[in-house]
Amino acid sequence: MVSMTHTVHSPADNKTPVTGSKLVKSGLADMLKGGVIMDVVTAEQAKIAEDSGAVAVMALERVPADIRAQGGVARMSDPDLIEQIIDTVSIPVMAKARIGHFVEAQVLEHLKVDYIDESEVLSPADFVNHIDKHRFTVPFVCGATNLGEALRRITEGAAMIRSKGEAGTGDVSEATRHIRTIRSQIAELQGLYTVSPDALYVKAKELSAPYELVVEVARTGKLPVVLFTAGGIATPADAAMMMQLGADGVFVGSGIFKSGNPAERARAIVAATAYYDDPARIAEASRGLGEAMVGINVADLAAPHRLAERGW
Amino acid sequence: MTQPVVGVLALQGGVAEHLAMLESLGARAIRVRSASDLLGNDGAPVVHALVLPGGESSTMDRLCSAFGLFGPLREVIAAGLPVLGTCAGLIMLASQIEDPAPGQQSLGVLDVTVARNAFGSQVDSAEVLLEWMGPSTTPDHLDSHPGDSASHADTGDTAEGHVDVTDAVTGHLGRAFDLVSGRAASDADVALAPSGVVRAAFIRAPAVTRVGDGVEVLARYQESVVAVRQSNILAISFHPELTGDVTVHEELLGLVRLEAAV
């Protein structure tokens, strides 16, 4: 014993704060539940989103509808833009990194964004690996079209999942398909848990997901992290439908700032998300909003232009 | 034996965690989303206590204003309904917000000033063990020694201590109920949790930067005040509902029992 330090023993000796734990990463997502996360491309839009009751904003250079229209490679946004938005609002700021682009993620963590979206809306940087999200203090949200994909992302360290839908279309059908798929796959596991738990081994194989996570989902009947819905939500009724289908909250991308009256629409979608099971309030919120985004029918999109198919 | 009914404001945020924790402590927990969930036809509260959960305070503020919950919430809390605010809930209760979102209001029932996001962005969010100074029996007399659990117990045993507490928590429900756990409803020191340690999660947490008269400090983190009590109001910056630590929720149910014992 060479230490000269005088140690004071108290009940709260072990007081060193632990940052970046699973609990604080998924805890922020827990605090976003029941809320709307809005895509914004300028500080002014971020302000409108905050004023309208958004629980967080996603800072982007182009909303998905424009990425789709303009084509080319879509990448992480300019740090200047992200910092302007962080400085403008008091709610959490998220930003997107390309799938597998761990250096974009390092940059976003350095900029102190509150959440990173490893997103199929940007052009993938790695067609094999996703980012090892355990190596970061900042939490990640990832997209999924089915339960296996969601569990693989959680295994890599995602602290929040969003069903993908088809971003930038204003067509909610893919969002519906993905949230329904995830929920029904969870229900199936839950059924097996009591009836034939031995079948969960082969389920893990089919889902290409770790057995332990599959058992946890089967036992609890839910994902171990918060599940939001994204991709094509354009109206208050769309948002409320996602909530009734079991989403914990919604992302609205192009749907707000590509519409006729963004502030009104944003407030209306926030209200419909909070009161998702109250048709009178959804009706009230839906009145006089002006033009919704024009949109594209997903069925008309050629396969290579479907963003949801990115991610593995 | 009736159970205490605790309402959790369920407009947005970490609602399910509070509901689960309250149920695990034997209370009946209900979601409060409109004035009719809070007040009966006679205008009296239909709950014995209220929780304002964590979430985005600016979002909850806008929904409260848009859907007519501000007045009823302020009314029942001012009338003495036991209430626990966590994180965004603390901000909603405060009399002053240092850095409000544009147009953001608060209920103004708790005489403190709060600063939002006082500990930095999400990368600074942390789990920590906090020294917890359970509320003293004399919230109006701040010369008590919260660190000394022996003196706590002594004060709690005196008739004088008992009277102070029941005076501090103004009765308003007008109906008593039996205790959840079967303890006697007259057991005044159920609110006297011993000084101890709380496992806390701070998530983009606010801090109390000014403490008014009659507001007792219950915990500090990095020199900042992060837990306070003012008679029927408990407010904390952190999230025990995420870590599973029941200390603070038990304090809330203790306030309900005191109320019932009046």
Coordinates of C-alpha atoms in Angstrom, one line a residue, chain A residues 79-296:
Chain A
P79 CA -21.1 19.6 -39.8
D80 CA -21.9 23.3 -40.1
L81 CA -25.6 22.6 -40.8
I82 CA -25.8 20.0 -38.0
E83 CA -24.2 22.4 -35.5
Q84 CA -26.5 25.3 -36.5
I85 CA -29.4 23.1 -35.8
I86 CA -28.0 21.9 -32.5
D87 CA -27.5 25.5 -31.5
T88 CA -31.0 26.5 -32.6
V89 CA -33.2 24.0 -30.7
S90 CA -33.3 22.6 -27.2
I91 CA -34.9 19.2 -28.1
P92 CA -32.6 16.3 -29.1
V93 CA -30.9 16.4 -32.5
M94 CA -30.4 13.3 -34.6
A95 CA -28.3 13.0 -37.7
K96 CA -27.8 10.3 -40.3
A97 CA -24.7 8.3 -41.2
R98 CA -24.4 5.9 -44.1
I99 CA -24.9 2.2 -43.4
G100 CA -21.5 0.8 -42.3
H101 CA -19.8 4.3 -42.4
F102 CA -18.3 4.2 -38.9
V103 CA -16.2 7.4 -39.6
E104 CA -19.3 9.4 -40.4
A105 CA -20.6 8.1 -37.1
Q106 CA -17.4 9.2 -35.3
V107 CA -17.8 12.7 -36.8
L108 CA -21.4 12.9 -35.7
E109 CA -20.5 11.7 -32.2
H110 CA -17.8 14.4 -32.0
L111 CA -20.4 17.0 -33.0
K112 CA -22.4 15.8 -30.0
V113 CA -25.6 14.9 -31.9
D114 CA -27.9 13.1 -29.4
Y115 CA -28.7 10.1 -31.7
I116 CA -27.2 8.7 -34.9
D117 CA -29.5 7.1 -37.5
E118 CA -27.6 4.5 -39.5
S119 CA -29.9 5.0 -42.4
E120 CA -30.8 3.3 -45.6
V121 CA -32.0 6.7 -46.9
L122 CA -28.3 7.5 -47.5
S123 CA -26.2 5.5 -49.9
P124 CA -24.7 2.5 -48.1
A125 CA -20.9 2.7 -47.5
D126 CA -20.5 -1.1 -46.8
F127 CA -22.6 -3.8 -48.4
V128 CA -21.5 -6.4 -45.8
N129 CA -21.1 -4.8 -42.4
H130 CA -23.2 -2.4 -40.4
I131 CA -21.5 -0.1 -37.9
D132 CA -20.3 -1.7 -34.6
K133 CA -22.5 0.5 -32.5
H134 CA -21.2 -0.8 -29.1
R135 CA -18.0 1.2 -29.7
F136 CA -19.8 4.5 -29.4
T137 CA -21.1 6.5 -26.4
V138 CA -23.8 8.1 -28.6
P139 CA -26.8 5.9 -29.2
F140 CA -28.0 4.6 -32.6
V141 CA -31.3 4.1 -34.2
C142 CA -31.5 1.7 -37.2
G143 CA -34.1 0.7 -39.7
A144 CA -35.7 -2.7 -40.1
T145 CA -38.3 -4.3 -42.3
N146 CA -38.7 -7.4 -40.2
L147 CA -37.9 -8.9 -36.8
G148 CA -34.7 -10.6 -37.8
E149 CA -33.3 -7.4 -39.2
A150 CA -34.3 -5.5 -36.0
L151 CA -32.6 -8.1 -33.8
R152 CA -29.4 -8.1 -35.8
R153 CA -29.3 -4.3 -35.4
I154 CA -29.9 -4.6 -31.7
T155 CA -27.1 -7.2 -31.5
E156 CA -24.8 -4.7 -33.1
G157 CA -25.7 -2.2 -30.4
A158 CA -28.8 -0.2 -31.8
A159 CA -30.7 1.3 -28.9
M160 CA -33.8 2.1 -30.9
I161 CA -35.4 0.6 -34.0
R162 CA -37.6 2.2 -36.6
S163 CA -39.5 0.2 -39.2
K164 CA -38.3 1.5 -42.5
G165 CA -41.3 2.0 -44.7
E166 CA -40.4 3.6 -48.0
A167 CA -38.9 7.0 -47.3
G168 CA -39.7 10.1 -49.4
T169 CA -42.8 8.7 -51.0
G170 CA -45.7 9.9 -48.8
D171 CA -47.1 6.4 -49.4
V172 CA -47.7 4.7 -46.0
S173 CA -48.2 1.2 -47.4
E174 CA -44.7 0.0 -46.8
A175 CA -44.6 1.5 -43.3
T176 CA -47.8 -0.5 -42.6
R177 CA -46.3 -3.7 -44.0
H178 CA -43.1 -3.4 -41.9
I179 CA -44.7 -2.6 -38.6
R180 CA -47.3 -5.3 -39.1
T181 CA -44.6 -7.8 -40.0
I182 CA -42.5 -7.0 -37.0
R183 CA -45.5 -7.1 -34.6
S184 CA -46.8 -10.4 -36.0
Q185 CA -43.4 -12.1 -35.9
I186 CA -43.2 -11.0 -32.2
A187 CA -46.6 -12.4 -31.6
E188 CA -45.6 -15.7 -33.2
L189 CA -42.6 -16.0 -30.9
Q190 CA -44.7 -15.1 -27.9
G191 CA -47.1 -17.9 -28.7
L192 CA -44.2 -20.4 -29.0
Y193 CA -42.8 -19.4 -25.7
T194 CA -45.6 -21.2 -23.8
V195 CA -46.6 -23.8 -26.3
S196 CA -43.3 -25.1 -27.7
P197 CA -40.3 -23.2 -26.4
D198 CA -38.0 -25.8 -28.1
A199 CA -39.1 -24.3 -31.5
L200 CA -37.3 -21.1 -30.6
Y201 CA -34.0 -22.6 -31.6
V202 CA -35.0 -23.0 -35.2
K203 CA -36.8 -19.6 -35.0
A204 CA -33.5 -18.0 -34.1
K205 CA -31.9 -19.7 -37.1
E206 CA -34.7 -18.6 -39.4
L207 CA -34.5 -15.0 -38.1
S208 CA -30.7 -15.1 -38.3
A209 CA -30.7 -13.6 -34.9
P210 CA -29.1 -14.6 -31.5
Y211 CA -31.1 -17.3 -29.6
E212 CA -31.0 -15.3 -26.3
L213 CA -32.5 -12.2 -27.9
V214 CA -35.2 -14.4 -29.6
V215 CA -36.1 -15.9 -26.2
E216 CA -36.2 -12.4 -24.6
V217 CA -38.6 -11.2 -27.3
A218 CA -40.7 -14.4 -26.9
R219 CA -40.9 -14.0 -23.1
T220 CA -41.7 -10.2 -23.1
G221 CA -43.7 -9.9 -26.2
K222 CA -41.8 -6.8 -27.3
L223 CA -38.5 -5.7 -28.7
P224 CA -35.9 -4.9 -26.0
V225 CA -35.7 -1.4 -27.3
V226 CA -38.2 1.3 -28.5
L227 CA -39.8 0.7 -31.9
F228 CA -40.8 3.8 -34.0
T229 CA -42.2 3.7 -37.5
A230 CA -40.9 5.7 -40.5
G231 CA -41.2 6.0 -44.2
G232 CA -44.2 7.5 -46.0
I233 CA -46.1 9.0 -43.1
A234 CA -47.8 12.2 -44.4
T235 CA -51.0 12.9 -42.5
P236 CA -52.3 12.8 -38.9
A237 CA -54.3 9.7 -39.7
D238 CA -51.2 8.0 -41.0
A239 CA -49.4 8.7 -37.7
A240 CA -52.3 7.5 -35.6
M241 CA -52.6 4.3 -37.6
M242 CA -48.9 3.5 -37.0
M243 CA -49.5 4.1 -33.2
Q244 CA -52.6 1.8 -33.3
L245 CA -50.5 -0.8 -35.0
G246 CA -48.2 -0.8 -32.1
A247 CA -45.5 1.8 -32.8
D248 CA -44.0 3.7 -29.9
G249 CA -43.7 6.9 -32.0
V250 CA -43.2 8.1 -35.5
F251 CA -40.6 9.7 -37.8
V252 CA -42.0 12.1 -40.4
G253 CA -39.5 12.9 -43.1
S254 CA -40.6 14.6 -46.2
G255 CA -44.3 14.6 -45.1
I256 CA -44.1 17.9 -43.2
F257 CA -41.8 20.3 -45.0
K258 CA -42.9 19.1 -48.5
S259 CA -46.5 20.0 -47.6
G260 CA -48.5 23.2 -48.1
N261 CA -48.5 24.4 -44.5
P262 CA -45.7 22.7 -42.5
A263 CA -46.3 24.3 -39.1
E264 CA -50.0 23.4 -39.1
R265 CA -49.3 19.9 -40.4
A266 CA -46.6 19.4 -37.8
R267 CA -48.8 20.4 -34.9
A268 CA -51.6 18.2 -36.3
I269 CA -49.4 15.1 -36.6
V270 CA -48.1 15.7 -33.0
A271 CA -51.7 15.8 -31.7
A272 CA -52.8 12.8 -33.6
T273 CA -49.8 10.8 -32.4
A274 CA -50.6 11.7 -28.7
Y275 CA -54.3 11.0 -29.1
Y276 CA -53.9 8.1 -31.6
D277 CA -57.0 6.2 -30.4
D278 CA -59.3 9.2 -30.3
P279 CA -61.0 9.6 -33.7
A280 CA -62.6 12.9 -32.7
R281 CA -59.3 14.5 -32.0
I282 CA -57.7 13.0 -35.1
A283 CA -60.6 14.4 -37.1
E284 CA -60.1 17.8 -35.5
A285 CA -56.3 17.7 -36.2
S286 CA -56.9 16.7 -39.8
R287 CA -59.1 19.8 -40.7
G288 CA -57.9 22.5 -43.0
L289 CA -54.3 21.4 -43.3
G290 CA -54.0 22.3 -47.0
E291 CA -52.1 20.2 -49.5
A292 CA -50.3 17.1 -48.3
M293 CA -47.1 16.2 -50.0
V294 CA -47.8 14.9 -53.5
G295 CA -46.1 11.6 -53.1
I296 CA -45.2 8.6 -55.2

